[in-house]
PDB file of C-alpha atoms in Angstrom:
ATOM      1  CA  UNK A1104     -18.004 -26.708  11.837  1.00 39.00           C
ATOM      2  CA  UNK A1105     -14.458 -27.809  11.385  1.00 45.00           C
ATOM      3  CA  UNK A1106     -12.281 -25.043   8.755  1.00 43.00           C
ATOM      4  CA  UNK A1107     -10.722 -26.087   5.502  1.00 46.00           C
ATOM      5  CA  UNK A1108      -7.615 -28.017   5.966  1.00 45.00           C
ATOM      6  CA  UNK A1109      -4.119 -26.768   4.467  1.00 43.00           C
ATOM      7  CA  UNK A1110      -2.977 -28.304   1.151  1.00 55.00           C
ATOM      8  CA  UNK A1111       0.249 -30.442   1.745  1.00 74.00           C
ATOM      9  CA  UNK A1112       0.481 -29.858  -2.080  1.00 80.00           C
ATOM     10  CA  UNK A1113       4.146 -28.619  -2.910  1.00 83.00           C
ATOM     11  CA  UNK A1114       5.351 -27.169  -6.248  1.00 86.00           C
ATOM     12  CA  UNK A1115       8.760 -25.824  -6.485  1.00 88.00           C
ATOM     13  CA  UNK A1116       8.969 -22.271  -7.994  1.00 89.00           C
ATOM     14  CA  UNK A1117      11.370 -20.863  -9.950  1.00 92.00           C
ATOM     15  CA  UNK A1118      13.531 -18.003  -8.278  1.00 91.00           C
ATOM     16  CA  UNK A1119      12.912 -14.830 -10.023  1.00 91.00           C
ATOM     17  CA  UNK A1120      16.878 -14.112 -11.205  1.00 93.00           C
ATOM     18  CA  UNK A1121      18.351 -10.247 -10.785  1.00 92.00           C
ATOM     19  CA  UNK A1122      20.271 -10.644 -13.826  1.00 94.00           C
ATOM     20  CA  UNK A1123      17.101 -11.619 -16.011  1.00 93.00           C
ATOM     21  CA  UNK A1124      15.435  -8.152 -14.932  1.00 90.00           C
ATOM     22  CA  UNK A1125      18.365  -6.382 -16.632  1.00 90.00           C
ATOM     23  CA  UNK A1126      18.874  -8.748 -19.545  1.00 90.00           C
ATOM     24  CA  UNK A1127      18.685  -7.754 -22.797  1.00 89.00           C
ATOM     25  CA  UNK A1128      16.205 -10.260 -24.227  1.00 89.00           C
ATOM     26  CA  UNK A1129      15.698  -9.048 -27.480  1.00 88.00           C
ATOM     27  CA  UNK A1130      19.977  -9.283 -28.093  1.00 85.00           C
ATOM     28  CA  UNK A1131      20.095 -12.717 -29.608  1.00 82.00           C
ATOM     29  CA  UNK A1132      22.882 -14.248 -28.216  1.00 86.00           C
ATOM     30  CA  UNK A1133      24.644 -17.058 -29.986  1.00 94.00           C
ATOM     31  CA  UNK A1134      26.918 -20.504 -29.626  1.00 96.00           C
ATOM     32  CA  UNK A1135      29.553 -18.492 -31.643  1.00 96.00           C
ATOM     33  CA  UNK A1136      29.323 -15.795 -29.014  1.00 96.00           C
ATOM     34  CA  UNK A1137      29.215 -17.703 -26.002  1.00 97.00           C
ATOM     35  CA  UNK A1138      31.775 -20.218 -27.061  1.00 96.00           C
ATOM     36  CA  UNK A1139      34.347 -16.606 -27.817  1.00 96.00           C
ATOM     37  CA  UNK A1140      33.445 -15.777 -24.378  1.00 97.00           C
ATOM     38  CA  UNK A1141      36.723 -15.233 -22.229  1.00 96.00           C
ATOM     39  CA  UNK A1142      36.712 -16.964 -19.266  1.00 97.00           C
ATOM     40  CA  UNK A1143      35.789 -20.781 -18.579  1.00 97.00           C
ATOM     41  CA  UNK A1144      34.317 -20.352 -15.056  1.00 97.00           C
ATOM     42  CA  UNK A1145      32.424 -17.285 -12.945  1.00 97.00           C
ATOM     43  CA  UNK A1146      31.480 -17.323  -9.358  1.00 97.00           C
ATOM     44  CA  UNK A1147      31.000 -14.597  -6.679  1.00 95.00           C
ATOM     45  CA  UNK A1148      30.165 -15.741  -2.999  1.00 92.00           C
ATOM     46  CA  UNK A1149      30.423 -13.692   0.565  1.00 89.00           C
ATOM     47  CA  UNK A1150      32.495 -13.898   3.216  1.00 84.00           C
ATOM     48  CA  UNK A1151      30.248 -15.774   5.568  1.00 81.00           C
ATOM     49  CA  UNK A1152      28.809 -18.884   6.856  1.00 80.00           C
ATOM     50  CA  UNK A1153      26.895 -20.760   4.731  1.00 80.00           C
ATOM     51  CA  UNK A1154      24.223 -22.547   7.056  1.00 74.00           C
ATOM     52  CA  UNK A1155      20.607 -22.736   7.883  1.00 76.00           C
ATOM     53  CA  UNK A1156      20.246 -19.862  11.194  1.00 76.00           C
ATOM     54  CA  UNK A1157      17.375 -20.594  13.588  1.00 77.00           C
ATOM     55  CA  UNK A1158      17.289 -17.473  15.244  1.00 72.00           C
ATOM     56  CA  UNK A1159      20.713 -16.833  16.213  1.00 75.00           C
ATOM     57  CA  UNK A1160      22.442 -19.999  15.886  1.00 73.00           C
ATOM     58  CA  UNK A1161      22.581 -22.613  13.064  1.00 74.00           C
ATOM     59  CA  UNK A1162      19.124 -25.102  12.761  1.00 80.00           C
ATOM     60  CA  UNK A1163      19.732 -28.264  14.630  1.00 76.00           C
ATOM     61  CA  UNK A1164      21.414 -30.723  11.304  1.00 75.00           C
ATOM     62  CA  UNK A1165      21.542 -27.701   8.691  1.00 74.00           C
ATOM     63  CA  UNK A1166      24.322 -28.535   6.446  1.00 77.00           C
ATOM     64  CA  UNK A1167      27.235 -26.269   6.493  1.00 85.00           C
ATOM     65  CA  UNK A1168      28.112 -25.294   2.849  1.00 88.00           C
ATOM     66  CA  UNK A1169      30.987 -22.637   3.741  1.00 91.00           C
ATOM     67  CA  UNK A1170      33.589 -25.208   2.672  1.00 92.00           C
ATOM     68  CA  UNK A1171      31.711 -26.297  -0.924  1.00 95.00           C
ATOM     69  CA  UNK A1172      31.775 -22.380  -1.864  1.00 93.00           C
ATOM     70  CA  UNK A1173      35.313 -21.936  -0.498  1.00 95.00           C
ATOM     71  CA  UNK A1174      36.681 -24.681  -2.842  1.00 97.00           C
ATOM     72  CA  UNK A1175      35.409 -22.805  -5.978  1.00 97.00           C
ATOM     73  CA  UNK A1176      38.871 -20.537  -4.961  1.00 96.00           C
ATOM     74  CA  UNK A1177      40.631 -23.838  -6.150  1.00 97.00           C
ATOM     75  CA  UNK A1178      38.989 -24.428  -9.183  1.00 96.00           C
ATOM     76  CA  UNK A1179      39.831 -20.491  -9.969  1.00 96.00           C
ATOM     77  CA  UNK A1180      43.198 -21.015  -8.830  1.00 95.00           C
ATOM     78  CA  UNK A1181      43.525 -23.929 -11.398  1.00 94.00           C
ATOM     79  CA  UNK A1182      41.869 -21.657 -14.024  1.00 94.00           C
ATOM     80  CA  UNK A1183      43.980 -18.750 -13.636  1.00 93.00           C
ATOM     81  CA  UNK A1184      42.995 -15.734 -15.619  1.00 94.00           C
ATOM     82  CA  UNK A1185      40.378 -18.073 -17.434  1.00 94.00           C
ATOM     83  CA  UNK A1186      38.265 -17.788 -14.540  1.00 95.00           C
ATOM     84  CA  UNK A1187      36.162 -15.126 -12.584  1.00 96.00           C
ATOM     85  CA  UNK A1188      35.705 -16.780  -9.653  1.00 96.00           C
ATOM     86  CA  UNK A1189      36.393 -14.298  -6.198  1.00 95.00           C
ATOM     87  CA  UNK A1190      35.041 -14.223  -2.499  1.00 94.00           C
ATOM     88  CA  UNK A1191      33.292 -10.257  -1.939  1.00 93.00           C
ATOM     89  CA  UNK A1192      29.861  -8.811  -3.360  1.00 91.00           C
ATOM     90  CA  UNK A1193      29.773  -6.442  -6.045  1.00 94.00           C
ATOM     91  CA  UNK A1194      28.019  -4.282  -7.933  1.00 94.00           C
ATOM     92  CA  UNK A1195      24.972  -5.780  -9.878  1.00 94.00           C
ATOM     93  CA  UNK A1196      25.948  -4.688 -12.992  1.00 94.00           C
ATOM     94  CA  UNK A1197      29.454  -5.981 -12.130  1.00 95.00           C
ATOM     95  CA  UNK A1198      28.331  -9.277 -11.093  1.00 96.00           C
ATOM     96  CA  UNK A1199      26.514  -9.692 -14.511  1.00 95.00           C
ATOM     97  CA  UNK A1200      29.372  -8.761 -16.536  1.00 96.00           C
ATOM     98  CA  UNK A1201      31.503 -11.557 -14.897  1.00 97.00           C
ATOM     99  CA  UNK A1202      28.646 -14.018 -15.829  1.00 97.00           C
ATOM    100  CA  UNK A1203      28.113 -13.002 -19.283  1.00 97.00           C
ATOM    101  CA  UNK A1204      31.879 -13.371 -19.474  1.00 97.00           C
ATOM    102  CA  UNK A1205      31.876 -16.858 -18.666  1.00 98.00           C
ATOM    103  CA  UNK A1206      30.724 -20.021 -20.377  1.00 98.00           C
ATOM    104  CA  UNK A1207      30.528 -22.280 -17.021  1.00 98.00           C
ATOM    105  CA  UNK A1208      28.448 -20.337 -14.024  1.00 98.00           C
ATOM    106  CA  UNK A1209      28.866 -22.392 -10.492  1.00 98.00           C
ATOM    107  CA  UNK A1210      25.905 -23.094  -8.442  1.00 97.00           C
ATOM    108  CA  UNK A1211      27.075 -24.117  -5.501  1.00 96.00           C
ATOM    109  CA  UNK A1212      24.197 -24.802  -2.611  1.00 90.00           C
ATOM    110  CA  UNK A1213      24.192 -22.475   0.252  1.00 86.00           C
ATOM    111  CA  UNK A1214      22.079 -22.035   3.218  1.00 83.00           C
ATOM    112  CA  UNK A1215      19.510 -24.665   1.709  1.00 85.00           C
ATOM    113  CA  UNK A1216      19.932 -26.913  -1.579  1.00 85.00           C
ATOM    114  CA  UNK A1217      18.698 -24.414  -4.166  1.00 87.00           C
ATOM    115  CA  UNK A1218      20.212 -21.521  -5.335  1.00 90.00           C
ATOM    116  CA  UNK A1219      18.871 -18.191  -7.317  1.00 91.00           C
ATOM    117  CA  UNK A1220      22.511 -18.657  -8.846  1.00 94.00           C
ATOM    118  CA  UNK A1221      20.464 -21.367 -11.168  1.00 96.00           C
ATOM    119  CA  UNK A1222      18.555 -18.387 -12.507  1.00 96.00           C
ATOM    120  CA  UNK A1223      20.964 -16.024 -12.881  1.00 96.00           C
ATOM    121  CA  UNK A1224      23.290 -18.567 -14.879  1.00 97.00           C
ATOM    122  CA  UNK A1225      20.513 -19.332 -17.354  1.00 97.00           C
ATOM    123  CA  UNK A1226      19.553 -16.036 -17.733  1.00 96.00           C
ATOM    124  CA  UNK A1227      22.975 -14.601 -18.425  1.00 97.00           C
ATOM    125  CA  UNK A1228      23.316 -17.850 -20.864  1.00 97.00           C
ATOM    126  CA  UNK A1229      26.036 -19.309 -18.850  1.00 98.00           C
ATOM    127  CA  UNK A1230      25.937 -23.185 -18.313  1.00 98.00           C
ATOM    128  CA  UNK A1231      25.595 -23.974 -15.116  1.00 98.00           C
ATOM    129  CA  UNK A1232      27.518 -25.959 -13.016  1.00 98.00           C
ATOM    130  CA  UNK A1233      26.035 -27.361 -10.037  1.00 98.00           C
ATOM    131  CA  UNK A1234      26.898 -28.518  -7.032  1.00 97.00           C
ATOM    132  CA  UNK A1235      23.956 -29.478  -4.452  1.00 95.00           C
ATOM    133  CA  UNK A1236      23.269 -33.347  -3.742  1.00 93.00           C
ATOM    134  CA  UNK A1237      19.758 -32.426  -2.665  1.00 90.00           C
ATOM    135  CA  UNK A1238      18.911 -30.845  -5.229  1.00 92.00           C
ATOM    136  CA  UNK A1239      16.635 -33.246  -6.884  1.00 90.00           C
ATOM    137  CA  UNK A1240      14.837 -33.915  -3.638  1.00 87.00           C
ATOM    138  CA  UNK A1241      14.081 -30.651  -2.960  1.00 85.00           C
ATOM    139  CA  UNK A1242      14.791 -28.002  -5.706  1.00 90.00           C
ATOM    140  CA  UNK A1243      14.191 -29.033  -9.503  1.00 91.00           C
ATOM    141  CA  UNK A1244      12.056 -26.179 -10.657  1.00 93.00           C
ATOM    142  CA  UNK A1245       7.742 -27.200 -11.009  1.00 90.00           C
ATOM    143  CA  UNK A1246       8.880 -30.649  -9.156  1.00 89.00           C
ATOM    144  CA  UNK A1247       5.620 -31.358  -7.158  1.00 88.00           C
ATOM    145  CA  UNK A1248       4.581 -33.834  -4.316  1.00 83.00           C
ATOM    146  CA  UNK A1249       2.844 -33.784  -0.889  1.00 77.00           C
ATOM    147  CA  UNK A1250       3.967 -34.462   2.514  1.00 69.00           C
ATOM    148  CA  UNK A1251       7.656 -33.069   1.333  1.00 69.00           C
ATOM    149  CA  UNK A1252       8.291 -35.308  -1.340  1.00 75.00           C
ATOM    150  CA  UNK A1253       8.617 -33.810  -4.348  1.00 77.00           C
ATOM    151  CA  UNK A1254       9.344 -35.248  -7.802  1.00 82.00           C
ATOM    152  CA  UNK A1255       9.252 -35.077 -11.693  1.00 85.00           C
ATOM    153  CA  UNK A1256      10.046 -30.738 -12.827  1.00 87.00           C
ATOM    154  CA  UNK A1257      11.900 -29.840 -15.555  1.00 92.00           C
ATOM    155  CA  UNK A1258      14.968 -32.355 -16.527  1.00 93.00           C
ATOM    156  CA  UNK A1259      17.812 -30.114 -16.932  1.00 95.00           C
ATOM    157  CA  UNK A1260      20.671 -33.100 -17.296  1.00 95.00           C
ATOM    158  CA  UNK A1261      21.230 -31.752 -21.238  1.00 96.00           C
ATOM    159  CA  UNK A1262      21.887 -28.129 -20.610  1.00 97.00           C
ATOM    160  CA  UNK A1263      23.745 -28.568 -16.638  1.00 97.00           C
ATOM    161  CA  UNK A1264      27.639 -30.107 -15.620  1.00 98.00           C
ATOM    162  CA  UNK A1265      26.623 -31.526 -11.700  1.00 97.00           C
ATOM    163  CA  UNK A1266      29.235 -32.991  -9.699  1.00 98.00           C
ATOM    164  CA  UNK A1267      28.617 -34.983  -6.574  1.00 97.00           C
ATOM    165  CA  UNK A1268      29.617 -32.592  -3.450  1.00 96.00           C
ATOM    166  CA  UNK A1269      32.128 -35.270  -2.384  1.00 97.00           C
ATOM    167  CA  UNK A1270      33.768 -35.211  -5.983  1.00 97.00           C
ATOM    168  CA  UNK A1271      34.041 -31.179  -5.445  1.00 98.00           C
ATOM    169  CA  UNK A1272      35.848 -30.971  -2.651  1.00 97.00           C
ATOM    170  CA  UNK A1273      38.305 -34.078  -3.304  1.00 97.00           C
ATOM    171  CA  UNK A1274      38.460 -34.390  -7.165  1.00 97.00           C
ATOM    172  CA  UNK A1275      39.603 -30.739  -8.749  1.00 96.00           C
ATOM    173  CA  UNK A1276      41.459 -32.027 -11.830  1.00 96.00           C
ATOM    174  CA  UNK A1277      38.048 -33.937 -12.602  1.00 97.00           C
ATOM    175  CA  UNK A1278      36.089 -31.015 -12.264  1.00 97.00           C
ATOM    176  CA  UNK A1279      38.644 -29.094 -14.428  1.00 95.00           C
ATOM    177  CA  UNK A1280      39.035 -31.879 -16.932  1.00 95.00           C
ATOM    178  CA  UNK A1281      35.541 -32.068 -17.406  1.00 96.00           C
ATOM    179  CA  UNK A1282      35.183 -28.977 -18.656  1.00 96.00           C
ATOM    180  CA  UNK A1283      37.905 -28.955 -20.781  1.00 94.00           C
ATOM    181  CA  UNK A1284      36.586 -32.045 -22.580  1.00 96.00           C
ATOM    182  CA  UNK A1285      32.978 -29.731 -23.074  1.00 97.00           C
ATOM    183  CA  UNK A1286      34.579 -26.750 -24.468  1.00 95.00           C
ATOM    184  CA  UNK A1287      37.104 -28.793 -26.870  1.00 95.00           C
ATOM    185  CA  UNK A1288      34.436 -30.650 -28.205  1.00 96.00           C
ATOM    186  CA  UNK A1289      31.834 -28.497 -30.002  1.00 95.00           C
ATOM    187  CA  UNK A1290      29.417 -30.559 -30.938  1.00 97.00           C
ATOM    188  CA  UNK A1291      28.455 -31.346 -27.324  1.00 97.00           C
ATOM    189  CA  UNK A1292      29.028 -27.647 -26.124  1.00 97.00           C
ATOM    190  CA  UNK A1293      26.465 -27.063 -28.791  1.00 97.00           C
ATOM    191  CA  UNK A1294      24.115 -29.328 -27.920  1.00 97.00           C
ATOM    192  CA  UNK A1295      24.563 -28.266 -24.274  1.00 98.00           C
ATOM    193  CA  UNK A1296      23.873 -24.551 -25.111  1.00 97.00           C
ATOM    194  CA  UNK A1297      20.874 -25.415 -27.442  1.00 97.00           C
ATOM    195  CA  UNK A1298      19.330 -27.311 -24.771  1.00 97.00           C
ATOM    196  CA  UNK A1299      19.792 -24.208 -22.576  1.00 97.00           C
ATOM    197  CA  UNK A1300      17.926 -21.936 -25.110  1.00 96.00           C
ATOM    198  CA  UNK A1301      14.972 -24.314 -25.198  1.00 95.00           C
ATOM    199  CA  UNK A1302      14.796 -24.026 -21.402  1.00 95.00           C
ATOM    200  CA  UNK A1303      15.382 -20.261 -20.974  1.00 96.00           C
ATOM    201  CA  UNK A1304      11.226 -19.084 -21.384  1.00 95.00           C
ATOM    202  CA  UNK A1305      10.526 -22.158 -18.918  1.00 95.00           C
ATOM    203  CA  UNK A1306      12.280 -21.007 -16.352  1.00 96.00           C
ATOM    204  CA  UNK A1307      12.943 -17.153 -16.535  1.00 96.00           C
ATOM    205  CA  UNK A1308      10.302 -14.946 -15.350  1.00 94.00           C
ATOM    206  CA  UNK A1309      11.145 -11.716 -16.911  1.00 93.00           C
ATOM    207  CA  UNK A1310      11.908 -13.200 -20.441  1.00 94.00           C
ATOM    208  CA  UNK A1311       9.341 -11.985 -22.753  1.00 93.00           C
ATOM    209  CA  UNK A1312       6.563 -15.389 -23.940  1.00 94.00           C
ATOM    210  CA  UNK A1313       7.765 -17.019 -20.873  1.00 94.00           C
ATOM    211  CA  UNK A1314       5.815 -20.026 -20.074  1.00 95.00           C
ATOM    212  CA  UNK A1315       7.099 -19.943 -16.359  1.00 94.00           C
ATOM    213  CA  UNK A1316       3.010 -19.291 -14.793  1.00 95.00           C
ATOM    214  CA  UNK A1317       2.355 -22.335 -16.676  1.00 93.00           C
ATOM    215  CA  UNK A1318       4.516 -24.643 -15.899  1.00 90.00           C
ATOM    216  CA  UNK A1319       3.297 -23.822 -12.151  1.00 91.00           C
ATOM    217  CA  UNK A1320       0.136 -24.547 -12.740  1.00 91.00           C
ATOM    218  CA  UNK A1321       0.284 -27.301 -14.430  1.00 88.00           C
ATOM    219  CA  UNK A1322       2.818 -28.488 -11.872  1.00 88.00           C
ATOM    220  CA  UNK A1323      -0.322 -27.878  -9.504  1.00 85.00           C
ATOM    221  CA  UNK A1324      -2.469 -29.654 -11.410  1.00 86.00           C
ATOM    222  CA  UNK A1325      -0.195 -32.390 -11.499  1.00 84.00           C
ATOM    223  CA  UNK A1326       0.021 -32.569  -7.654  1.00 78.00           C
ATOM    224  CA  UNK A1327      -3.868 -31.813  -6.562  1.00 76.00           C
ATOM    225  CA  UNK A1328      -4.612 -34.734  -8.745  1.00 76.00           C
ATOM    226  CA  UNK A1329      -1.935 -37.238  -7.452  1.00 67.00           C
ATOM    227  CA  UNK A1330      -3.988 -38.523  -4.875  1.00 54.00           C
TER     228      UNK A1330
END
């Protein structure tokens, strides 16, 4: 008799974040706190190509996101000591200082559209700031679908800055204007940083109560039924 056949069922999972193993949950951290934090911006990237490798040379279309992570130099640049932002790994507990010093986190897309920078941003309580056009079609956390095609997951519009890839790379004083308008306003800083708290448990997977399992299986749920 013929075997089971494989579930086209898809449900994106949230990345389990390095800085959330280390985080001090039960610290309450607050808008007072984060909005005395030091520098506007962090980002840490290596010193390599940014592309999708099949074997030893880069998958036939992958997109080449080298120059997206590059031009984070510019916005730190612009920033001047206000930023964080600097090409070379460090030291995990270095890394998460810079983070928890910073009200912005970039998420730029690398090799594919998602990025366990997300995480890591969220975790450290640093608004993220992303950067990845295909995000939504491929990488919104418990988004579900078949064949590929994935859709609905969590709406993170009220707790995220995005900027379109092409408004990155050709629009800087936007980008830096932007966030100047968030932080001198704080009324929508707050709002933004309370709509990150709400999210935190739904998407961290080392944060005690999380509801991250299920939000997955609901998310499958969702999807086996969609039929």
């Amino acid at each position: 008799s013929a075997g089971p056949t494989q579930s086209r069922c898809s449900v994106v999972v949230p990345y389990a974040s390095d800085i959330a193993y280390v985080e001090n949950f039960e610290a309450q951290s607050t808008f007072e706190e984060w909005m005395a934090r030091p520098h506007v911006a962090s980002f840490r990237f290596e010193d390599r190509e940014y592309v999708l490798f099949c074997q030893s040379d880069p998958c036939p279309g992958a997109f080449d996101s080298t120059p997206l992570r590059k031009q984070s130099l510019l916005l730190g640049n612009k920033l001047g000591n206000r930023s964080a932002i600097a090409m070379g790994r460090v030291a995990l507990s270095e890394y998460s200082q810079e983070i928890h010093n910073a009200k912005f986190c970039l998420v730029i897309r690398g090799d594919t559209p998602s990025s366990h920078g997300f995480f890591d941003a969220i975790a450290a309580n640093c608004i993220p700031i992303l950067v990845s056009d295909r995000w939504s079609d491929v990488a919104v956390p418990f988004s579900h679908g078949r064949s590929g095609t994935v859709k609905e997951g969590i709406d993170i519009t009220a707790f995220t800055v995005r900027f379109s890839q092409e408004r990155w790379m050709n629009d800087m004083d936007f980008v830096g204007n932007t966030l100047w308008n968030i932080t001198s306003n704080p009324e929508v800083a707050w709002r933004m940083y309370a709509a990150m708290q709400e999210a935190r448990p739904k998407l961290l997977w080392s944060m005690p109560n999380n509801t991250v399992a299920d939000q997955v299986l609901l998310s499958t749920k969702k999807c086996s039924l969609a039929d």
